[in-house]
Amino acid sequence: MGSYADFYRRSIEAPEAFWAEQARLIDWHRPPEQILDASRPPFARWFVGGQTNLCHNAVDRHLAQRAQQPALIAVSTETGAERTWSFRELHADVQAAAASLLALGVGRGDRVLIYMPMVGEAIVAMLACARIGAIHCVVFGGFASGSLASRIEDAEPRVVVSADAGSRGGKVIAYKPLLDEAIRLSRHKPAAVVLVDRGLAPMDREAGRDHLWAELMVRHQGAQVPCTWLEATDVSYTIYTSGTTGKPKGVQRDVGGYAVALAASMKHIFDGRAGETYFSTSDIGWVVGHSYIVYGPLIAGMATLCYEGLPTQGLDRQPDGGIWWQLVEKYRVSVMFSAPTAVRVLKKQDPALLKKYDLSSLRALFLAGEPLDEPTARWISDGLGVPIIDNYWQTESGWPILTLARGVEPQQPTRFGSPGVPMYGYRVKILHEATGEELTEPGQKGVLAIEGPTPPGFMQTVWRDDARFVDTYWKSVPGRSVYSTFDWGIRDAEGYYYILGRTDDVINVAGHRLGTREIEECIASHANVAEVAVVGVADALKGQVAMAFVVPRSGAAATDADAARALEGEILQLVSARLGALARPARVHCVTGLPKTRSGKLLRRAIQAVCERRDPGDLTTLDDPGTLQQVRALLGA
Ligand code: ATP
Ligand code: MG
């Protein structure tokens, strides 16, 4: 095969031939009759007429060759639990769970809402749904009752699968009371609730409605539940976006297109091989968890490591900033996937921890979810001695839009600050925000958009709301029917793309448009800055001014006013020198932590609202309310 450029070109010029070939990476019960039906844009239907099943491809298919091989490894540094399921054991447990769901009246197309911590049973539950054609809706564990209630109402699940509790940094969070309250708040009531009892928190059980997972699994032990053959275009699951910019949207995904997209990405992008171990530090509550903790690695015949806990605590529950690398050594992890926010946490640890373990199995570390700043990328790349592959995508896309395809030879070099090039199947465009005109010259900044038809694995629609799908995503660039990512981007002369922030993250200072992202990059290059957020704040004179919040890496700046002022002075000077006086923040405040979503993304809109003394809006995805309190206190708001 030629270069990646040839590979990409073929996917764009002959998409049906290209994807027909990729479709051979999975098992079909009935092969597709039509590769792509794009007759009703912007809806794209892939592999029409084909029948398959995600669980079959993730589990059953591997029994012939790798029944005894590890499939699922669940490690919790919260409880000290560590357990491995072989493909055969996983197959047995998934069937028992599927039989349990069937016994509770769950049928094809019914929804099952999964509200669980990162335990192996959560993955078993997801696979059991896939097996019988039930649609799973995984809601991030630890979301409070309000956000859970709105998702229960939207999904109308027949059954909810949950647990007594999750745990984070040694703090037990009882899920059951939150779930009971959510069900009370919701107009829709599930017929049954299944509970994994980890022995972490007491549970009140409602007679007739609540069941114990362990009891059901014993009752259905040894059950044989064949996979239900689903249409490729049936719904596999719904998942909500992070809600960084507003009310989360229920993203709906298909069966066949998703299976093919994941199988192809495991081969061409992640270069993950059957028999190896994949370790994604994400959570099943996010899209990364769906694609690269559960389905992607298993479809590829890899073992997947499911991790509960902070990156800084060991199995003995003592502080240990080297736990992830210890696991890489122990389970011979070959591909790892994490987020820049997690690496920034590790950056505060002793760098010697990166050298303590044998990491020779590891080929690459993939990072996604937010911009990867250069100092963070260099730090982890130097420390691990493996390539750091930034990848840019969204809940909506299901798999990377921009990155480097590690499995296509010759491998393209990484470039700091850029997630890479468009992945096969994606017609990525940079468009003028006002005219919709395509910006083809290198270095021109515009809205990053995707021209239809979107590739397999991409969202089908918004759950039960085609109009919202079309109106939200496909009508935002004037004069064109393209999918807007709502991110700014540019492309350099070699075709590498750069993400310059979200389209609502631009500020206007005295008539000049500035990306908060650029100011953040500049501030992050200061040696004593661990994390930074910059927001635009309304200003009577200039329209808007930049306001910076900085987490110092060390020293007294977070607590001592004089030290904070000294750091502020240095940062202001740095920004003036690099970006000019216009970009100089009005203030640089030192804080101990930044307001983030539970997925680790900065909640700039909440900081901005507090700065402008507005109601910060929907805070259900906010991780630590203390961080926003600190911002309030600093501003006297
Ligand atoms: P909502 O859409 O509800 O506001 P969200 O956009 O944060 O929430 P996700 O789908 O989890 O929800 O995140 C996708 C977004 O994350 C992208 O649109 C982009 O802004 C950002 N992002 C993801 N990966 C990268 C990356 N590698 N570099 C820069 N930004 C990234
Ligand atoms: Mg988004």
XYZ file of C-alpha atoms and ligand atoms in Angstrom:
669
model
C 0.000 0.000 0.000
C 1.180 3.530 -0.645
C 1.264 6.470 1.705
C -1.409 7.647 4.093
C -2.300 10.316 1.537
C -3.244 7.569 -0.948
C -5.167 5.692 1.696
C -7.089 8.837 2.594
C -7.759 9.801 -1.014
C -9.281 6.408 -1.734
C -11.665 6.770 1.220
C -12.888 10.092 -0.152
C -12.968 9.305 -3.875
C -14.352 5.788 -3.628
C -15.982 5.604 -0.209
C -18.143 2.576 -0.989
C -15.226 0.468 -2.176
C -13.103 1.679 0.707
C -15.673 0.888 3.399
C -16.738 -2.383 1.784
C -13.156 -3.457 2.326
C -13.125 -2.245 5.946
C -16.393 -4.096 6.536
C -14.476 -7.337 6.125
C -12.732 -6.630 9.438
C -15.882 -7.728 11.283
C -18.210 -10.730 11.173
C -21.562 -10.350 9.437
C -24.532 -12.659 9.855
C -25.766 -11.312 6.549
C -23.508 -9.134 4.397
C -24.680 -5.620 3.504
C -26.661 -5.143 0.296
C -25.754 -1.495 -0.054
C -22.621 0.051 1.465
C -23.945 3.597 1.723
C -27.400 5.092 1.430
C -26.941 8.864 1.315
C -30.268 9.559 -0.370
C -31.629 11.614 2.498
C -28.868 14.026 3.559
C -27.588 14.820 6.096
C -28.516 11.317 7.267
C -26.032 8.658 6.199
C -27.031 4.985 6.435
C -24.118 2.552 6.272
C -24.137 -1.121 5.364
C -27.842 -1.241 4.616
C -29.306 -4.743 4.616
C -26.382 -6.146 6.576
C -26.958 -7.931 9.841
C -24.461 -8.183 12.647
C -24.059 -7.790 16.405
C -21.526 -5.779 18.437
C -21.347 -8.365 21.231
C -20.727 -11.171 18.754
C -17.824 -9.221 17.294
C -16.453 -8.217 20.696
C -16.754 -11.599 22.406
C -18.113 -14.685 20.628
C -16.003 -14.245 17.534
C -12.808 -14.647 19.567
C -13.772 -17.893 21.301
C -12.379 -20.092 18.550
C -8.876 -18.703 18.795
C -8.485 -16.962 22.138
C -10.999 -18.316 24.640
C -8.441 -18.493 27.461
C -6.858 -15.137 26.722
C -7.619 -12.184 29.037
C -10.464 -10.065 27.654
C -11.409 -7.797 30.520
C -9.117 -6.716 33.331
C -10.807 -4.644 36.045
C -8.521 -2.837 38.465
C -9.728 -0.578 41.255
C -7.294 1.404 43.323
C -10.324 2.539 45.314
C -11.166 -0.911 46.690
C -7.947 -2.774 45.859
C -9.937 -5.200 43.670
C -8.250 -6.720 40.636
C -9.952 -9.278 38.421
C -9.440 -10.735 34.971
C -12.090 -12.314 32.725
C -10.938 -14.486 29.842
C -12.984 -14.298 26.636
C -14.691 -17.534 27.730
C -15.529 -16.152 31.173
C -16.731 -12.915 29.674
C -18.890 -14.866 27.233
C -20.476 -16.776 30.126
C -21.090 -13.678 32.254
C -22.493 -11.667 29.366
C -24.960 -14.449 28.612
C -26.049 -14.658 32.261
C -26.528 -10.886 32.304
C -28.406 -11.009 28.990
C -30.675 -13.739 30.363
C -31.311 -11.582 33.439
C -32.323 -8.614 31.294
C -34.581 -10.795 29.162
C -36.216 -12.135 32.342
C -36.893 -8.542 33.399
C -38.779 -8.020 30.160
C -36.108 -6.185 28.175
C -36.582 -6.711 24.451
C -34.965 -5.556 21.250
C -34.990 -1.769 20.982
C -35.810 -1.277 24.682
C -33.525 1.043 26.590
C -31.366 0.040 29.530
C -29.802 2.892 31.454
C -26.455 2.079 33.033
C -25.388 4.289 35.926
C -22.286 2.656 37.281
C -18.765 3.079 38.537
C -15.818 1.634 36.628
C -16.327 -1.999 37.564
C -16.204 -4.982 35.224
C -19.933 -5.578 35.685
C -20.647 -2.282 33.915
C -18.945 -3.582 30.782
C -20.678 -6.945 31.110
C -23.988 -5.063 31.285
C -23.222 -3.030 28.158
C -22.270 -6.145 26.202
C -25.385 -7.939 27.448
C -27.528 -5.126 26.046
C -25.722 -5.270 22.722
C -26.221 -9.030 22.651
C -30.011 -8.850 22.828
C -30.455 -5.674 20.808
C -31.338 -3.472 23.770
C -30.144 0.137 23.496
C -27.829 1.107 26.322
C -27.633 4.607 27.697
C -24.639 4.877 29.954
C -24.781 7.852 32.278
C -21.579 8.881 33.961
C -21.565 7.487 37.501
C -21.601 10.132 40.146
C -23.729 12.599 38.230
C -26.200 14.019 40.695
C -29.922 13.203 40.708
C -30.973 16.137 38.548
C -28.837 15.242 35.546
C -29.624 11.569 35.972
C -33.358 12.309 36.126
C -33.336 14.289 32.883
C -31.518 11.437 31.153
C -33.954 8.855 32.522
C -36.782 10.972 31.157
C -35.154 11.312 27.785
C -34.196 7.641 27.406
C -37.254 6.054 29.064
C -35.378 2.914 30.120
C -37.205 -0.272 30.989
C -34.374 -1.263 33.325
C -31.680 0.684 35.152
C -28.442 -1.091 36.071
C -26.562 0.546 38.918
C -24.500 -0.136 42.031
C -24.474 0.688 45.706
C -21.641 3.143 45.297
C -18.658 4.514 43.483
C -15.508 5.786 45.108
C -13.116 8.558 44.252
C -9.891 9.268 46.094
C -11.100 7.083 48.943
C -14.390 8.962 49.261
C -17.406 6.686 48.833
C -20.261 8.154 46.804
C -23.493 6.270 47.431
C -25.270 5.884 44.065
C -28.473 4.254 45.233
C -29.939 7.296 47.042
C -29.050 9.441 44.021
C -30.749 6.943 41.724
C -33.854 6.698 43.916
C -34.125 10.483 43.964
C -33.631 10.655 40.184
C -36.390 8.111 39.596
C -38.636 10.074 41.952
C -37.939 13.281 39.979
C -38.424 11.645 36.585
C -41.833 11.340 34.963
C -40.715 8.052 33.479
C -40.302 5.179 35.936
C -38.207 2.130 35.050
C -39.903 -1.229 35.630
C -36.841 -2.701 37.289
C -33.529 -1.737 38.842
C -30.551 -4.106 39.004
C -27.909 -3.346 41.625
C -24.325 -4.468 41.943
C -23.580 -4.564 45.661
C -19.912 -3.789 46.222
C -20.356 -3.614 49.970
C -19.422 0.057 49.995
C -22.717 1.643 51.056
C -25.987 0.335 52.519
C -28.915 0.105 50.092
C -32.652 0.324 50.668
C -34.346 -1.913 48.160
C -37.819 -1.341 46.784
C -39.700 -4.649 46.768
C -40.743 -5.789 43.303
C -38.567 -3.228 41.524
C -35.039 -3.660 42.817
C -32.955 -6.760 42.132
C -29.436 -7.747 43.081
C -27.064 -8.343 40.182
C -25.324 -11.198 41.993
C -28.600 -13.050 42.612
C -29.681 -12.696 38.981
C -26.288 -13.871 37.760
C -26.460 -16.985 39.944
C -30.014 -17.683 38.807
C -29.019 -17.424 35.129
C -25.584 -18.988 35.411
C -24.891 -21.210 32.419
C -27.664 -19.616 30.367
C -27.210 -19.690 26.628
C -28.437 -16.548 24.955
C -27.588 -16.351 21.261
C -26.792 -12.949 19.796
C -29.788 -11.230 18.234
C -28.879 -10.381 14.649
C -29.527 -6.689 14.226
C -29.810 -4.529 11.163
C -26.604 -2.565 10.611
C -28.701 0.593 10.843
C -30.435 -0.324 14.121
C -29.579 1.733 17.200
C -26.824 0.393 19.447
C -26.736 3.132 22.050
C -27.269 6.724 22.996
C -24.837 8.861 24.935
C -24.910 12.457 26.067
C -22.194 15.006 25.214
C -20.079 16.447 28.009
C -22.188 19.553 28.260
C -19.210 21.883 28.209
C -21.084 24.485 26.223
C -24.679 23.874 27.171
C -27.427 21.321 27.556
C -26.119 17.833 26.700
C -27.439 16.215 23.501
C -28.415 12.545 23.231
C -26.098 11.260 20.523
C -27.469 8.151 18.777
C -25.283 5.543 17.133
C -25.887 2.539 14.846
C -24.662 -1.057 15.020
C -22.888 -2.030 11.781
C -21.252 1.282 10.936
C -19.958 1.610 14.478
C -18.524 -1.918 14.522
C -16.718 -1.358 11.227
C -15.471 2.115 12.203
C -14.024 0.789 15.459
C -12.446 -2.275 13.875
C -10.862 -0.055 11.218
C -9.625 2.475 13.769
C -8.037 -0.229 15.932
C -6.096 -1.375 12.905
C -5.237 1.831 11.082
C -5.127 4.444 13.841
C -4.224 2.717 17.105
C -2.274 -0.171 15.645
C -3.643 -2.441 18.377
C -3.156 -6.148 17.765
C -5.091 -9.188 18.949
C -3.648 -10.731 22.091
C -2.246 -7.447 23.395
C -3.616 -5.176 26.149
C -5.251 -1.791 25.636
C -5.489 0.632 28.554
C -7.762 3.640 28.307
C -7.986 5.694 31.489
C -11.328 7.214 30.471
C -14.708 6.219 31.895
C -17.524 4.210 30.340
C -19.693 7.307 30.887
C -17.900 9.049 28.023
C -17.625 8.242 24.347
C -13.950 7.325 24.708
C -15.055 4.668 27.170
C -17.647 3.268 24.764
C -15.279 3.171 21.825
C -11.911 2.461 23.424
C -12.549 0.795 26.750
C -15.370 -1.478 25.659
C -15.984 -2.106 21.979
C -12.837 -1.147 20.068
C -10.245 -3.224 21.954
C -12.552 -6.236 22.325
C -13.540 -6.199 18.657
C -9.808 -6.215 17.904
C -9.308 -9.263 20.144
C -7.340 -7.274 22.701
C -7.663 -7.371 26.474
C -9.064 -4.116 27.817
C -8.067 -2.654 31.144
C -10.928 -1.039 33.060
C -9.536 1.248 35.765
C -11.316 2.790 38.731
C -9.386 5.364 40.678
C -7.175 8.407 40.540
C -3.867 8.310 38.649
C -2.084 9.021 41.940
C -3.140 6.191 44.225
C -1.862 2.626 44.400
C -3.625 -0.699 44.881
C -2.737 -0.510 48.563
C -4.648 2.788 48.536
C -1.532 4.740 49.431
C -0.408 7.710 47.319
C 1.377 6.416 44.216
C 1.895 8.589 41.155
C 3.315 5.611 39.280
C 0.280 3.316 39.410
C -0.568 3.586 35.699
C 2.992 2.704 34.679
C 2.985 -0.166 37.137
C -0.138 -1.483 35.379
C 1.450 -0.999 31.961
C 4.335 -3.178 33.118
C 2.179 -5.797 34.809
C -0.313 -6.278 31.969
C 2.120 -5.555 29.125
C -0.029 -2.717 27.804
C 0.798 -1.920 24.181
C -1.598 0.956 23.498
C -2.638 3.536 26.046
C -5.266 6.249 25.798
C -5.730 9.137 28.211
C -6.503 12.850 28.377
C -4.259 15.908 28.688
C -5.935 16.757 31.993
C -4.714 13.475 33.499
C -1.183 14.093 32.245
C -1.248 17.517 33.868
C -2.090 15.840 37.158
C 0.867 13.485 36.732
C 3.109 16.425 35.887
C 2.885 17.455 39.509
C 4.408 14.061 40.500
C 8.043 13.013 40.632
C 9.214 12.426 37.016
C 11.337 9.507 38.251
C 8.052 7.539 38.496
C 7.995 7.391 34.697
C 11.303 5.535 34.692
C 10.600 3.116 37.511
C 8.777 0.459 35.483
C 9.427 -1.576 32.385
C 7.377 0.176 29.718
C 8.903 -1.703 26.793
C 5.495 -3.124 25.765
C 4.075 0.364 25.216
C 4.108 1.612 21.621
C 2.196 4.879 21.912
C 0.114 7.053 24.195
C -2.969 8.635 22.628
C -4.453 11.745 24.215
C -7.804 13.335 23.452
C -10.632 15.448 24.766
C -9.087 18.896 24.922
C -6.177 20.825 23.492
C -2.806 19.232 24.201
C -0.408 22.029 25.051
C 3.183 21.675 23.989
C 4.826 21.680 27.463
C 2.550 18.845 28.600
C 3.132 16.868 25.411
C 6.909 17.262 25.665
C 6.980 16.368 29.346
C 5.148 13.075 28.916
C 6.851 12.251 25.636
C 10.330 12.709 27.165
C 9.308 10.832 30.289
C 7.838 7.774 28.581
C 10.016 7.664 25.511
C 7.081 6.731 23.256
C 5.213 8.824 20.678
C 2.386 10.942 22.083
C -0.478 10.986 19.606
C -2.932 13.809 20.044
C -6.348 13.012 18.627
C -9.236 15.270 18.028
C -12.800 14.059 17.970
C -16.209 14.420 19.582
C -18.934 12.393 21.204
C -20.756 12.908 17.931
C -18.067 11.320 15.745
C -17.444 8.211 17.869
C -13.834 7.884 16.685
C -10.964 10.233 15.771
C -11.531 12.952 13.168
C -7.984 14.333 13.182
C -4.971 12.345 14.296
C -2.171 10.234 12.824
C -2.900 6.760 11.513
C -0.217 4.748 13.319
C -1.146 1.570 11.491
C -0.630 2.943 7.985
C 2.971 2.804 6.771
C 5.041 4.849 6.543
C 4.053 6.430 9.868
C 3.688 10.174 9.672
C 5.737 12.271 12.076
C 3.958 13.920 15.001
C 3.934 17.658 15.252
C 3.559 19.397 18.607
C 0.397 21.422 18.889
C -1.348 19.574 16.047
C -3.598 16.573 16.455
C -2.666 15.622 12.902
C -4.487 15.154 9.620
C -8.062 14.203 8.663
C -8.807 10.546 9.170
C -9.998 8.437 6.249
C -13.674 8.969 5.542
C -13.786 12.512 6.922
C -14.150 15.351 4.433
C -12.742 17.998 6.741
C -13.076 21.633 5.659
C -12.112 24.967 7.092
C -14.866 27.445 6.362
C -15.310 31.150 6.726
C -17.651 31.642 9.667
C -19.755 34.345 8.009
C -19.795 33.373 4.330
C -19.336 29.607 4.530
C -16.663 29.919 1.853
C -13.929 27.282 1.974
C -10.560 28.587 3.169
C -7.983 26.671 1.218
C -4.816 28.667 1.900
C -2.571 27.396 4.702
C -2.870 29.362 7.940
C -6.376 30.670 7.342
C -8.495 30.355 10.427
C -12.084 29.198 10.149
C -14.744 26.880 11.456
C -13.766 23.228 11.299
C -16.563 21.476 9.419
C -17.257 18.078 7.912
C -18.927 17.644 4.564
C -21.394 14.796 4.277
C -21.847 11.940 3.932
C -20.321 11.358 7.338
C -18.336 8.119 7.714
C -19.440 4.933 9.497
C -19.566 5.267 13.289
C -20.630 8.897 13.142
C -23.809 9.801 15.055
C -27.027 8.862 13.276
C -29.117 11.614 14.804
C -30.115 13.120 18.136
C -32.203 10.542 19.992
C -35.827 11.017 18.964
C -35.073 14.466 17.608
C -34.032 14.530 13.950
C -34.888 18.227 13.802
C -32.450 19.053 16.584
C -29.758 17.052 14.807
C -30.256 18.924 11.546
C -30.762 22.353 13.094
C -27.937 22.160 15.615
C -25.205 20.636 13.542
C -26.007 21.138 9.881
C -27.347 24.680 9.677
C -24.806 26.699 11.569
C -22.467 27.637 8.706
C -24.223 30.161 6.477
C -25.092 29.038 2.984
C -23.836 25.477 3.379
C -25.128 22.180 4.551
C -22.110 20.897 6.408
C -21.606 19.448 9.852
C -20.116 22.051 12.178
C -17.752 20.856 14.896
C -18.101 24.227 16.648
C -14.325 24.357 16.879
C -11.911 26.744 15.165
C -9.125 25.300 13.123
C -6.314 26.065 10.719
C -4.258 23.882 8.425
C -0.570 24.333 7.708
C 1.177 23.947 4.380
C 1.830 20.243 5.025
C -1.808 19.521 5.747
C -1.567 19.281 9.541
C -4.501 20.802 11.391
C -4.547 22.856 14.573
C -7.523 23.374 16.859
C -7.810 26.939 18.077
C -10.615 26.531 20.577
C -14.365 26.420 20.414
C -16.295 28.805 18.246
C -17.811 30.320 21.373
C -14.393 30.798 23.011
C -13.431 33.833 20.992
C -13.229 37.171 22.701
C -13.370 40.601 21.225
C -11.034 43.127 22.821
C -11.473 46.657 21.492
C -12.549 45.307 18.119
C -9.840 42.646 17.902
C -10.798 39.003 17.909
C -8.630 36.827 20.117
C -8.812 33.142 20.850
C -8.692 32.396 24.552
C -6.851 29.230 23.605
C -3.836 31.141 22.257
C -3.552 33.165 25.428
C -3.796 29.975 27.468
C -1.019 28.336 25.436
C 1.224 31.302 26.067
C 0.556 31.355 29.811
C 0.987 27.572 30.065
C 4.544 27.932 28.800
C 5.492 29.724 32.056
C 7.532 27.308 34.178
C 5.400 27.765 37.280
C 2.011 27.255 35.620
C 0.389 23.829 35.935
C -2.994 24.779 34.498
C -4.689 27.858 33.145
C -8.084 29.049 31.997
C -8.698 32.268 30.120
C -12.176 33.683 29.606
C -13.553 36.818 28.016
C -15.335 39.138 30.413
C -17.607 42.005 29.430
C -15.921 45.362 29.798
C -17.606 48.735 29.427
C -14.643 50.266 27.657
C -13.148 47.515 25.506
C -16.145 45.308 24.887
C -14.388 42.346 26.419
C -11.180 41.740 28.311
C -9.319 38.520 28.997
C -9.293 37.204 32.544
C -6.872 34.437 33.504
C -7.057 31.842 36.260
C -3.858 29.988 36.959
C -2.988 26.932 39.032
C 0.655 27.402 40.032
C 2.823 24.352 39.809
C 4.624 24.931 43.074
C 5.517 27.526 45.617
C 3.381 29.883 47.595
C 1.516 31.602 44.750
C -1.739 29.751 45.374
C -1.919 30.844 48.999
C 0.321 33.853 49.419
C -0.824 37.203 48.015
C 2.656 38.610 47.380
C 3.828 35.497 45.585
C 0.618 35.528 43.542
C 1.197 39.125 42.507
C 4.767 38.355 41.492
C 3.578 35.481 39.319
C 0.866 37.681 37.824
C 3.507 40.254 36.864
C 5.637 37.650 35.133
C 2.689 36.232 33.243
C 1.461 39.623 32.074
C 4.913 40.389 30.780
C 5.099 37.058 29.003
C 1.759 37.577 27.237
C 2.621 41.160 26.240
C 5.940 40.041 24.824
C 4.548 37.092 22.889
C 1.035 38.060 21.830
C 0.967 41.805 22.296
C -0.612 44.142 24.788
C -4.152 43.514 23.504
C -4.020 39.915 24.626
C -2.793 40.896 28.092
C -5.340 39.655 30.618
C -6.943 42.287 32.816
C -6.096 40.086 35.800
C -4.301 36.837 36.484
C -5.800 35.112 39.512
C -4.061 32.235 41.264
C -6.332 29.352 42.282
C -5.821 25.862 43.649
C -8.013 24.217 41.004
C -10.114 25.044 37.948
C -13.818 24.294 37.454
C -14.051 21.254 35.214
C -16.653 18.816 34.052
C -16.519 15.303 35.439
C -14.708 14.366 32.235
C -11.940 16.828 33.025
C -12.852 19.572 30.568
C -12.607 23.188 31.548
C -15.989 24.790 32.167
C -15.049 28.161 30.736
C -18.661 29.249 30.353
C -19.189 28.870 34.131
C -16.054 30.868 34.975
C -17.112 33.516 32.504
C -20.603 33.716 33.984
C -19.212 34.158 37.497
C -16.827 36.850 36.256
C -19.759 38.669 34.694
C -21.882 38.041 37.783
C -24.372 36.032 35.803
C -26.092 32.792 36.680
C -23.585 30.075 35.657
C -26.422 27.926 34.266
C -26.372 24.145 34.122
C -23.701 22.970 36.585
C -24.729 19.328 36.744
C -21.556 18.279 34.967
C -19.309 20.333 37.285
C -16.858 18.118 39.145
C -15.782 20.100 42.217
C -18.070 23.019 43.174
C -15.283 24.288 45.475
C -13.324 25.446 42.438
C -16.106 27.743 41.285
C -16.556 28.974 44.867
C -12.920 30.013 44.863
C -13.401 31.988 41.657
C -16.445 33.656 43.210
C -14.528 34.509 46.367
C -11.604 35.981 44.409
C -13.944 38.241 42.471
C -16.037 39.078 45.502
C -18.997 37.819 43.481
P -20.908 19.867 24.553
O -20.888 19.516 23.095
O -22.082 19.306 25.264
O -20.659 21.310 24.823
P -18.219 18.791 24.622
O -18.072 19.367 23.256
O -17.153 19.141 25.624
O -19.648 19.127 25.240
P -17.276 16.165 23.850
O -17.930 15.571 22.691
O -16.878 15.276 24.985
O -18.264 17.198 24.503
O -15.964 16.932 23.437
C -15.593 17.225 22.100
C -14.850 18.542 22.060
O -13.654 18.465 22.864
C -14.365 18.946 20.698
O -15.384 19.559 19.943
C -13.220 19.906 21.051
O -13.702 21.179 21.420
C -12.615 19.250 22.268
N -11.505 18.363 21.889
C -11.515 17.019 21.847
N -10.319 16.521 21.512
C -9.506 17.577 21.298
C -8.125 17.728 20.906
N -7.333 16.679 20.679
N -7.646 18.991 20.769
C -8.436 20.054 21.000
N -9.722 19.984 21.381
C -10.267 18.761 21.530
Mg -19.397 19.408 21.666
